[in-house]
């Protein structure tokens, strides 16, 4: 058992053989190297997801998506430069709907290779279903590095 030192842990995902990315209810993400579990490698706040409920990596581990509320964020993961917010979306949901505490979104990457890698599907508690391709997303100017 590893004590992360922070309450409100709702999501986790393997980034590589030794690293786990953790998502919290306050919108923070923390990366832990499980060979040195008492030390957080990097901590940063997702600027578009206030409550992270899930973290999903693409099969090639080049992108991950943070899901929760009110939006979702697509992040590029690079072992040399860290994490970069690549794209975000609000599903066309109104601000009033997003303020509803029960609103959230989730999704999964398509488990195919070749041309179709990077395709993921999302759904919301309001009944919206969307299909996205990370390769057509516009890059945002937010970057986080573990250096």
mmCIF file of C-alpha atoms in Angstrom, residues 5-80:
data_model
loop_
_atom_site.group_PDB
_atom_site.id
_atom_site.type_symbol
_atom_site.label_atom_id
_atom_site.label_comp_id
_atom_site.label_asym_id
_atom_site.label_seq_id
_atom_site.Cartn_x
_atom_site.Cartn_y
_atom_site.Cartn_z
ATOM 1 C CA UNK A 5 -0.277 12.099 0.733
ATOM 2 C CA UNK A 6 -3.343 13.573 -0.957
ATOM 3 C CA UNK A 7 -7.048 12.888 -0.460
ATOM 4 C CA UNK A 8 -9.667 12.643 -3.226
ATOM 5 C CA UNK A 9 -7.906 10.120 -5.470
ATOM 6 C CA UNK A 10 -10.430 9.016 -8.118
ATOM 7 C CA UNK A 11 -8.392 7.813 -11.103
ATOM 8 C CA UNK A 12 -5.169 6.044 -11.987
ATOM 9 C CA UNK A 13 -3.408 4.748 -15.089
ATOM 10 C CA UNK A 14 -0.108 3.053 -15.851
ATOM 11 C CA UNK A 15 2.120 5.353 -17.916
ATOM 12 C CA UNK A 16 4.997 2.875 -18.272
ATOM 13 C CA UNK A 17 6.369 -0.194 -16.467
ATOM 14 C CA UNK A 18 7.104 1.785 -13.274
ATOM 15 C CA UNK A 19 5.035 4.968 -13.379
ATOM 16 C CA UNK A 20 1.432 5.593 -12.415
ATOM 17 C CA UNK A 21 -0.513 8.763 -13.188
ATOM 18 C CA UNK A 22 -3.081 9.662 -10.522
ATOM 19 C CA UNK A 23 -6.116 11.929 -10.943
ATOM 20 C CA UNK A 24 -7.855 13.776 -8.115
ATOM 21 C CA UNK A 25 -11.219 15.339 -7.419
ATOM 22 C CA UNK A 26 -9.660 18.827 -7.328
ATOM 23 C CA UNK A 27 -8.333 18.577 -10.898
ATOM 24 C CA UNK A 28 -4.734 17.747 -9.968
ATOM 25 C CA UNK A 29 -2.668 15.044 -11.641
ATOM 26 C CA UNK A 30 0.337 13.452 -9.942
ATOM 27 C CA UNK A 31 2.919 11.105 -11.428
ATOM 28 C CA UNK A 32 4.536 8.518 -9.161
ATOM 29 C CA UNK A 33 7.519 6.277 -9.924
ATOM 30 C CA UNK A 34 6.537 3.157 -8.008
ATOM 31 C CA UNK A 35 10.201 2.228 -7.479
ATOM 32 C CA UNK A 36 10.332 5.320 -5.210
ATOM 33 C CA UNK A 37 6.710 5.493 -3.996
ATOM 34 C CA UNK A 38 7.172 8.172 -1.350
ATOM 35 C CA UNK A 39 8.185 10.755 -3.939
ATOM 36 C CA UNK A 40 5.818 12.422 -6.406
ATOM 37 C CA UNK A 41 7.741 12.953 -9.677
ATOM 38 C CA UNK A 42 5.534 15.778 -10.929
ATOM 39 C CA UNK A 43 2.236 17.374 -9.933
ATOM 40 C CA UNK A 44 0.155 19.664 -12.108
ATOM 41 C CA UNK A 45 -3.410 20.867 -12.420
ATOM 42 C CA UNK A 46 -5.599 20.049 -15.383
ATOM 43 C CA UNK A 47 -6.841 23.458 -16.567
ATOM 44 C CA UNK A 48 -10.028 22.074 -18.144
ATOM 45 C CA UNK A 49 -11.137 19.203 -15.885
ATOM 46 C CA UNK A 50 -12.128 20.310 -12.376
ATOM 47 C CA UNK A 51 -12.900 16.798 -11.075
ATOM 48 C CA UNK A 52 -10.892 14.006 -12.686
ATOM 49 C CA UNK A 53 -12.865 10.779 -12.662
ATOM 50 C CA UNK A 54 -10.882 8.723 -15.154
ATOM 51 C CA UNK A 55 -7.577 8.687 -17.037
ATOM 52 C CA UNK A 56 -7.381 6.695 -20.267
ATOM 53 C CA UNK A 57 -4.195 6.116 -22.293
ATOM 54 C CA UNK A 58 -4.108 5.255 -25.968
ATOM 55 C CA UNK A 59 -2.627 1.807 -26.733
ATOM 56 C CA UNK A 60 0.678 3.335 -27.886
ATOM 57 C CA UNK A 61 0.829 5.471 -24.710
ATOM 58 C CA UNK A 62 1.464 8.666 -26.677
ATOM 59 C CA UNK A 63 -1.756 10.359 -25.540
ATOM 60 C CA UNK A 64 -3.988 10.196 -22.515
ATOM 61 C CA UNK A 65 -7.378 11.716 -21.846
ATOM 62 C CA UNK A 66 -8.599 13.044 -18.514
ATOM 63 C CA UNK A 67 -12.349 12.602 -18.092
ATOM 64 C CA UNK A 68 -14.608 13.964 -15.404
ATOM 65 C CA UNK A 69 -16.298 17.301 -15.093
ATOM 66 C CA UNK A 70 -16.911 19.708 -16.713
ATOM 67 C CA UNK A 71 -14.759 18.986 -19.811
ATOM 68 C CA UNK A 72 -12.214 16.441 -20.939
ATOM 69 C CA UNK A 73 -8.592 17.077 -21.831
ATOM 70 C CA UNK A 74 -6.380 15.295 -24.350
ATOM 71 C CA UNK A 75 -2.741 15.271 -23.294
ATOM 72 C CA UNK A 76 0.317 14.315 -25.308
ATOM 73 C CA UNK A 77 2.755 12.192 -23.323
ATOM 74 C CA UNK A 78 6.425 12.384 -24.285
ATOM 75 C CA UNK A 79 9.206 10.780 -22.220
ATOM 76 C CA UNK A 80 11.557 13.681 -23.036
#
